[in-house]
Amino acid sequence: GSLLLADGKSLIIGRASTNPDKYAITRINYDGTTDVSFGMNGIVYLNIQGYNADGYDIALHPDGSLIVVGGAYAPPGSVMAVARMSYDGVLDSSFGNNGFVMIPIDGASGFASKVVVQADGRIVLGGFGWRGDRYDDFVLARMIGASIRANDVRGNEDTAIPFDIEISPSLGDGPFKVSGVPSGAVLNKGTDTGNGVWTIMRSDLVGLAVTPALHSDAEFTLAFEKTGFTPSVSDTMVVTVDAVANGPNL
């Protein structure tokens, strides 16, 4: 696959026959010479987590990064493999798992042969899947991109209120910042770094909850943000706390 850039340069992606096979991407100047400022002397080799891989297509993301796609043989079969690089060919380790996202095809092996990036940054993949020795499936997949979705929650005072939050795989394992935690309130996971700010990891999301300050039914808003990610990715969650009548003192 190839991509013509606005400055007249071209990107070409294919396979390097090494052990294991890798994605190979090169950038060509307008006059046909290799652009040595790209990657290592004009070429980038991407080792897809140690698997044999073929690179098929490349696209420019609205944020200026490069999205490269293809297939990787990840036993027991082949999967769609997506990577993100900077414009100059540096792998973006904050994307997915150290720069890569592997997308299995239900009940089949396959690969991504085409990529399109929508105006909202979502990545759309087209490709093929096969069962046995037949290419019998056209495969279309869309990645939601880098996003945090935090839904408002409600619970009783003096009890743990579970979070309802989803973080896209492209944001990696963390860390993520939670701010706006009221004085006296605590999260059941993560690290309190002071001033109402906590740090959590993706593994903390399962069962994550906040307990309001003792006997407080004040509503509060929490903000979630991916630390060190450009452009900023964040969302907010309103936590409504219902008062609970205290029993009589005997």
mmCIF file of C-alpha atoms in Angstrom:
data_model
loop_
_atom_site.group_PDB
_atom_site.id
_atom_site.type_symbol
_atom_site.label_atom_id
_atom_site.label_comp_id
_atom_site.label_asym_id
_atom_site.label_seq_id
_atom_site.Cartn_x
_atom_site.Cartn_y
_atom_site.Cartn_z
ATOM 1 C CA GLY A 1 0.000 0.000 0.000
ATOM 2 C CA SER A 2 1.038 3.628 -0.401
ATOM 3 C CA LEU A 3 0.013 7.099 0.758
ATOM 4 C CA LEU A 4 0.681 10.430 -0.982
ATOM 5 C CA LEU A 5 1.328 13.166 1.573
ATOM 6 C CA ALA A 6 0.449 16.855 1.295
ATOM 7 C CA ASP A 7 4.139 17.829 0.998
ATOM 8 C CA GLY A 8 4.554 15.636 -2.088
ATOM 9 C CA LYS A 9 6.331 12.808 -0.290
ATOM 10 C CA SER A 10 5.006 9.252 -0.404
ATOM 11 C CA LEU A 11 4.826 6.453 2.147
ATOM 12 C CA ILE A 12 5.046 2.829 1.046
ATOM 13 C CA ILE A 13 4.302 -0.166 3.267
ATOM 14 C CA GLY A 14 5.026 -3.838 2.722
ATOM 15 C CA ARG A 15 6.807 -6.795 4.278
ATOM 16 C CA ALA A 16 10.429 -7.309 5.231
ATOM 17 C CA SER A 17 11.367 -10.990 4.873
ATOM 18 C CA THR A 18 13.244 -11.415 8.129
ATOM 19 C CA ASN A 19 12.803 -13.793 11.046
ATOM 20 C CA PRO A 20 10.110 -12.999 11.992
ATOM 21 C CA ASP A 21 8.708 -11.087 9.003
ATOM 22 C CA LYS A 22 7.988 -7.444 9.831
ATOM 23 C CA TYR A 23 6.077 -4.432 8.559
ATOM 24 C CA ALA A 24 8.416 -2.317 6.420
ATOM 25 C CA ILE A 25 7.561 1.358 5.809
ATOM 26 C CA THR A 26 9.608 3.819 3.774
ATOM 27 C CA ARG A 27 9.121 7.489 2.885
ATOM 28 C CA ILE A 28 10.061 8.720 -0.586
ATOM 29 C CA ASN A 29 10.797 12.312 -1.584
ATOM 30 C CA TYR A 30 9.104 13.968 -4.559
ATOM 31 C CA ASP A 31 12.193 13.300 -6.708
ATOM 32 C CA GLY A 32 12.157 9.563 -5.910
ATOM 33 C CA THR A 33 14.996 9.559 -3.386
ATOM 34 C CA THR A 34 14.615 8.033 0.051
ATOM 35 C CA ASP A 35 13.734 10.505 2.820
ATOM 36 C CA VAL A 36 16.498 9.679 5.316
ATOM 37 C CA SER A 37 14.812 11.788 8.028
ATOM 38 C CA PHE A 38 12.113 9.107 8.325
ATOM 39 C CA GLY A 39 12.813 6.257 10.740
ATOM 40 C CA MET A 40 16.306 4.815 10.356
ATOM 41 C CA ASN A 41 17.765 6.169 7.095
ATOM 42 C CA GLY A 42 14.309 6.326 5.530
ATOM 43 C CA ILE A 43 12.899 2.959 6.611
ATOM 44 C CA VAL A 44 10.933 1.727 9.634
ATOM 45 C CA TYR A 45 10.672 -1.960 10.511
ATOM 46 C CA LEU A 46 7.869 -2.901 12.905
ATOM 47 C CA ASN A 47 8.144 -6.174 14.764
ATOM 48 C CA ILE A 48 4.529 -7.086 15.574
ATOM 49 C CA GLN A 49 5.133 -8.550 19.035
ATOM 50 C CA GLY A 50 7.386 -11.278 17.647
ATOM 51 C CA TYR A 51 4.874 -12.635 15.118
ATOM 52 C CA ASN A 52 5.334 -12.989 11.343
ATOM 53 C CA ALA A 53 3.529 -10.026 9.824
ATOM 54 C CA ASP A 54 2.571 -8.423 6.497
ATOM 55 C CA GLY A 55 1.935 -4.681 6.151
ATOM 56 C CA TYR A 56 -0.800 -3.723 3.669
ATOM 57 C CA ASP A 57 -1.955 -0.123 4.068
ATOM 58 C CA ILE A 58 -1.216 3.180 5.766
ATOM 59 C CA ALA A 59 -3.278 6.306 6.545
ATOM 60 C CA LEU A 60 -2.752 9.740 8.056
ATOM 61 C CA HIS A 61 -4.656 10.456 11.283
ATOM 62 C CA PRO A 62 -6.111 13.970 11.872
ATOM 63 C CA ASP A 63 -3.662 14.373 14.783
ATOM 64 C CA GLY A 64 -0.726 13.930 12.369
ATOM 65 C CA SER A 65 0.159 10.375 13.341
ATOM 66 C CA LEU A 66 0.391 7.445 10.927
ATOM 67 C CA ILE A 67 -1.858 4.384 11.158
ATOM 68 C CA VAL A 68 -0.415 1.228 9.605
ATOM 69 C CA VAL A 69 -2.357 -2.009 9.223
ATOM 70 C CA GLY A 70 -1.933 -5.561 8.010
ATOM 71 C CA GLY A 71 -1.953 -9.050 9.428
ATOM 72 C CA ALA A 72 0.057 -10.941 12.020
ATOM 73 C CA TYR A 73 0.236 -14.681 12.567
ATOM 74 C CA ALA A 74 -0.704 -14.964 16.234
ATOM 75 C CA PRO A 75 -1.380 -18.678 16.881
ATOM 76 C CA PRO A 76 -3.769 -20.344 16.421
ATOM 77 C CA GLY A 77 -4.469 -18.049 13.439
ATOM 78 C CA SER A 78 -3.871 -14.680 11.809
ATOM 79 C CA VAL A 79 -5.346 -11.428 13.152
ATOM 80 C CA MET A 80 -5.785 -7.848 12.012
ATOM 81 C CA ALA A 81 -2.807 -5.861 13.337
ATOM 82 C CA VAL A 82 -2.819 -2.072 13.740
ATOM 83 C CA ALA A 83 0.072 0.178 14.782
ATOM 84 C CA ARG A 84 0.432 3.926 15.249
ATOM 85 C CA MET A 85 3.589 5.927 14.545
ATOM 86 C CA SER A 86 4.569 9.560 14.644
ATOM 87 C CA TYR A 87 4.873 11.410 11.330
ATOM 88 C CA ASP A 88 8.634 10.789 11.458
ATOM 89 C CA GLY A 89 8.290 7.043 11.991
ATOM 90 C CA VAL A 90 8.568 6.607 15.768
ATOM 91 C CA LEU A 91 6.290 3.909 17.180
ATOM 92 C CA ASP A 92 3.699 5.366 19.604
ATOM 93 C CA SER A 93 3.955 3.083 22.638
ATOM 94 C CA SER A 94 0.880 4.735 24.217
ATOM 95 C CA PHE A 95 -1.317 3.163 21.520
ATOM 96 C CA GLY A 96 -2.815 -0.188 22.501
ATOM 97 C CA ASN A 97 -0.203 -2.607 23.830
ATOM 98 C CA ASN A 98 3.155 -0.896 23.309
ATOM 99 C CA GLY A 99 2.069 0.610 19.999
ATOM 100 C CA PHE A 100 -0.018 -2.245 18.585
ATOM 101 C CA VAL A 101 -3.638 -3.421 18.624
ATOM 102 C CA MET A 102 -4.402 -7.008 17.592
ATOM 103 C CA ILE A 103 -7.982 -7.650 16.408
ATOM 104 C CA PRO A 104 -9.012 -11.314 16.142
ATOM 105 C CA ILE A 105 -11.719 -12.309 13.649
ATOM 106 C CA ASP A 106 -14.444 -14.410 15.227
ATOM 107 C CA GLY A 107 -14.206 -18.001 14.031
ATOM 108 C CA ALA A 108 -11.632 -17.267 11.330
ATOM 109 C CA SER A 109 -8.152 -16.057 10.501
ATOM 110 C CA GLY A 110 -7.627 -12.897 8.498
ATOM 111 C CA PHE A 111 -5.899 -9.587 7.946
ATOM 112 C CA ALA A 112 -6.592 -5.898 7.309
ATOM 113 C CA SER A 113 -5.819 -4.821 3.742
ATOM 114 C CA LYS A 114 -7.235 -1.278 3.877
ATOM 115 C CA VAL A 115 -7.506 1.493 6.475
ATOM 116 C CA VAL A 116 -9.487 4.736 6.472
ATOM 117 C CA VAL A 117 -9.434 7.308 9.277
ATOM 118 C CA GLN A 118 -12.695 9.205 9.749
ATOM 119 C CA ALA A 119 -12.837 12.930 10.535
ATOM 120 C CA ASP A 120 -13.599 12.120 14.188
ATOM 121 C CA GLY A 121 -10.406 10.046 14.438
ATOM 122 C CA ARG A 122 -12.045 6.627 14.394
ATOM 123 C CA ILE A 123 -10.145 3.987 12.464
ATOM 124 C CA VAL A 124 -12.024 1.801 9.953
ATOM 125 C CA LEU A 125 -10.423 -1.431 8.717
ATOM 126 C CA GLY A 126 -11.336 -3.545 5.717
ATOM 127 C CA GLY A 127 -9.930 -6.969 5.008
ATOM 128 C CA PHE A 128 -10.519 -10.668 4.529
ATOM 129 C CA GLY A 129 -11.087 -13.709 6.694
ATOM 130 C CA TRP A 130 -10.819 -17.349 5.885
ATOM 131 C CA ARG A 131 -11.790 -20.728 7.257
ATOM 132 C CA GLY A 132 -9.679 -23.641 6.124
ATOM 133 C CA ASP A 133 -8.144 -22.857 2.732
ATOM 134 C CA ARG A 134 -10.851 -20.467 1.494
ATOM 135 C CA TYR A 135 -10.988 -16.652 1.583
ATOM 136 C CA ASP A 136 -14.722 -16.534 2.187
ATOM 137 C CA ASP A 137 -15.363 -13.517 4.424
ATOM 138 C CA PHE A 138 -15.148 -9.784 3.859
ATOM 139 C CA VAL A 139 -14.307 -8.203 7.202
ATOM 140 C CA LEU A 140 -15.062 -4.637 8.279
ATOM 141 C CA ALA A 141 -14.123 -3.279 11.701
ATOM 142 C CA ARG A 142 -14.149 0.145 13.325
ATOM 143 C CA MET A 143 -11.976 1.188 16.252
ATOM 144 C CA ILE A 144 -13.453 3.802 18.560
ATOM 145 C CA GLY A 145 -10.123 5.568 18.897
ATOM 146 C CA ALA A 146 -8.714 7.062 22.053
ATOM 147 C CA SER A 147 -11.646 7.706 24.359
ATOM 148 C CA ILE A 148 -12.792 7.703 27.956
ATOM 149 C CA ARG A 149 -16.500 7.347 28.649
ATOM 150 C CA ALA A 150 -17.584 8.009 32.211
ATOM 151 C CA ASN A 151 -21.310 7.684 32.955
ATOM 152 C CA ASP A 152 -22.999 9.433 35.874
ATOM 153 C CA VAL A 153 -23.597 7.245 38.918
ATOM 154 C CA ARG A 154 -25.789 7.336 42.027
ATOM 155 C CA GLY A 155 -25.629 5.714 45.443
ATOM 156 C CA ASN A 156 -26.244 6.106 49.146
ATOM 157 C CA GLU A 157 -24.177 8.062 51.635
ATOM 158 C CA ASP A 158 -21.617 6.119 53.677
ATOM 159 C CA THR A 159 -21.510 3.315 51.090
ATOM 160 C CA ALA A 160 -19.191 2.531 48.186
ATOM 161 C CA ILE A 161 -20.628 3.760 44.860
ATOM 162 C CA PRO A 162 -19.395 1.721 41.855
ATOM 163 C CA PHE A 163 -18.028 3.575 38.834
ATOM 164 C CA ASP A 164 -19.389 3.147 35.298
ATOM 165 C CA ILE A 165 -16.414 3.935 33.077
ATOM 166 C CA GLU A 166 -14.983 2.600 29.807
ATOM 167 C CA ILE A 167 -11.475 3.325 28.515
ATOM 168 C CA SER A 168 -10.565 2.401 24.945
ATOM 169 C CA PRO A 169 -7.734 -0.120 24.439
ATOM 170 C CA SER A 170 -5.756 2.432 22.400
ATOM 171 C CA LEU A 171 -5.041 4.357 25.609
ATOM 172 C CA GLY A 172 -3.002 1.467 26.980
ATOM 173 C CA ASP A 173 -2.790 0.337 30.602
ATOM 174 C CA GLY A 174 -2.437 3.780 32.155
ATOM 175 C CA PRO A 175 -1.789 5.638 34.297
ATOM 176 C CA PHE A 176 -5.065 7.566 34.410
ATOM 177 C CA LYS A 177 -5.772 10.580 36.616
ATOM 178 C CA VAL A 178 -8.978 10.957 38.650
ATOM 179 C CA SER A 179 -9.485 14.472 40.014
ATOM 180 C CA GLY A 180 -12.208 16.188 42.016
ATOM 181 C CA VAL A 181 -12.365 13.584 44.803
ATOM 182 C CA PRO A 182 -13.854 15.490 47.788
ATOM 183 C CA SER A 183 -12.017 15.742 51.077
ATOM 184 C CA GLY A 184 -12.835 12.677 53.154
ATOM 185 C CA ALA A 185 -13.949 10.604 50.149
ATOM 186 C CA VAL A 186 -11.821 7.634 49.089
ATOM 187 C CA LEU A 187 -11.429 5.307 46.117
ATOM 188 C CA ASN A 188 -11.125 1.600 46.862
ATOM 189 C CA LYS A 189 -8.262 1.256 44.348
ATOM 190 C CA GLY A 190 -5.437 3.409 43.059
ATOM 191 C CA THR A 191 -3.089 5.874 44.724
ATOM 192 C CA ASP A 192 -4.056 9.095 46.497
ATOM 193 C CA THR A 193 -1.587 11.752 45.281
ATOM 194 C CA GLY A 194 -3.179 14.593 47.258
ATOM 195 C CA ASN A 195 -5.468 17.574 46.606
ATOM 196 C CA GLY A 196 -8.346 15.367 45.486
ATOM 197 C CA VAL A 197 -6.308 13.610 42.781
ATOM 198 C CA TRP A 198 -5.866 9.849 42.475
ATOM 199 C CA THR A 199 -3.895 7.749 39.991
ATOM 200 C CA ILE A 200 -5.366 4.491 38.695
ATOM 201 C CA MET A 201 -4.377 1.821 36.162
ATOM 202 C CA ARG A 202 -6.614 -0.063 33.710
ATOM 203 C CA SER A 203 -6.502 -3.098 36.004
ATOM 204 C CA ASP A 204 -8.126 -0.964 38.733
ATOM 205 C CA LEU A 205 -11.313 -0.421 36.684
ATOM 206 C CA VAL A 206 -12.863 -3.755 37.673
ATOM 207 C CA GLY A 207 -14.813 -3.081 40.867
ATOM 208 C CA LEU A 208 -13.597 0.526 41.155
ATOM 209 C CA ALA A 209 -15.791 2.563 43.527
ATOM 210 C CA VAL A 210 -15.807 5.762 45.574
ATOM 211 C CA THR A 211 -17.033 6.103 49.152
ATOM 212 C CA PRO A 212 -18.218 9.669 49.940
ATOM 213 C CA ALA A 213 -17.036 11.547 53.020
ATOM 214 C CA LEU A 214 -18.657 10.316 56.227
ATOM 215 C CA HIS A 215 -22.351 11.295 56.526
ATOM 216 C CA SER A 216 -22.119 13.506 53.399
ATOM 217 C CA ASP A 217 -24.833 13.529 50.755
ATOM 218 C CA ALA A 218 -23.230 16.304 48.669
ATOM 219 C CA GLU A 219 -23.125 15.720 44.929
ATOM 220 C CA PHE A 220 -19.680 15.942 43.292
ATOM 221 C CA THR A 221 -18.077 15.632 39.866
ATOM 222 C CA LEU A 222 -15.032 13.521 39.062
ATOM 223 C CA ALA A 223 -12.800 14.083 36.034
ATOM 224 C CA PHE A 224 -10.909 11.250 34.332
ATOM 225 C CA GLU A 225 -7.894 11.903 32.114
ATOM 226 C CA LYS A 226 -5.198 9.853 30.385
ATOM 227 C CA THR A 227 -1.876 11.037 31.800
ATOM 228 C CA GLY A 228 0.655 12.238 29.227
ATOM 229 C CA PHE A 229 -1.564 11.675 26.173
ATOM 230 C CA THR A 230 -1.707 14.229 23.331
ATOM 231 C CA PRO A 231 -4.289 15.384 22.372
ATOM 232 C CA SER A 232 -5.988 15.351 25.769
ATOM 233 C CA VAL A 233 -8.515 12.546 26.330
ATOM 234 C CA SER A 234 -10.891 12.995 29.256
ATOM 235 C CA ASP A 235 -14.457 12.795 30.520
ATOM 236 C CA THR A 236 -16.412 13.668 33.653
ATOM 237 C CA MET A 237 -18.793 11.776 35.917
ATOM 238 C CA VAL A 238 -21.409 13.251 38.262
ATOM 239 C CA VAL A 239 -21.747 11.298 41.501
ATOM 240 C CA THR A 240 -25.144 11.797 43.162
ATOM 241 C CA VAL A 241 -25.275 10.803 46.831
ATOM 242 C CA ASP A 242 -28.654 10.043 48.434
ATOM 243 C CA ALA A 243 -29.093 10.801 52.107
ATOM 244 C CA VAL A 244 -29.966 7.883 54.355
ATOM 245 C CA ALA A 245 -32.070 8.463 57.460
ATOM 246 C CA ASN A 246 -30.218 7.630 60.633
ATOM 247 C CA GLY A 247 -31.920 5.366 63.141
ATOM 248 C CA PRO A 248 -33.005 6.716 66.535
ATOM 249 C CA ASN A 249 -30.451 6.917 69.314
ATOM 250 C CA LEU A 250 -31.411 4.545 72.133
#
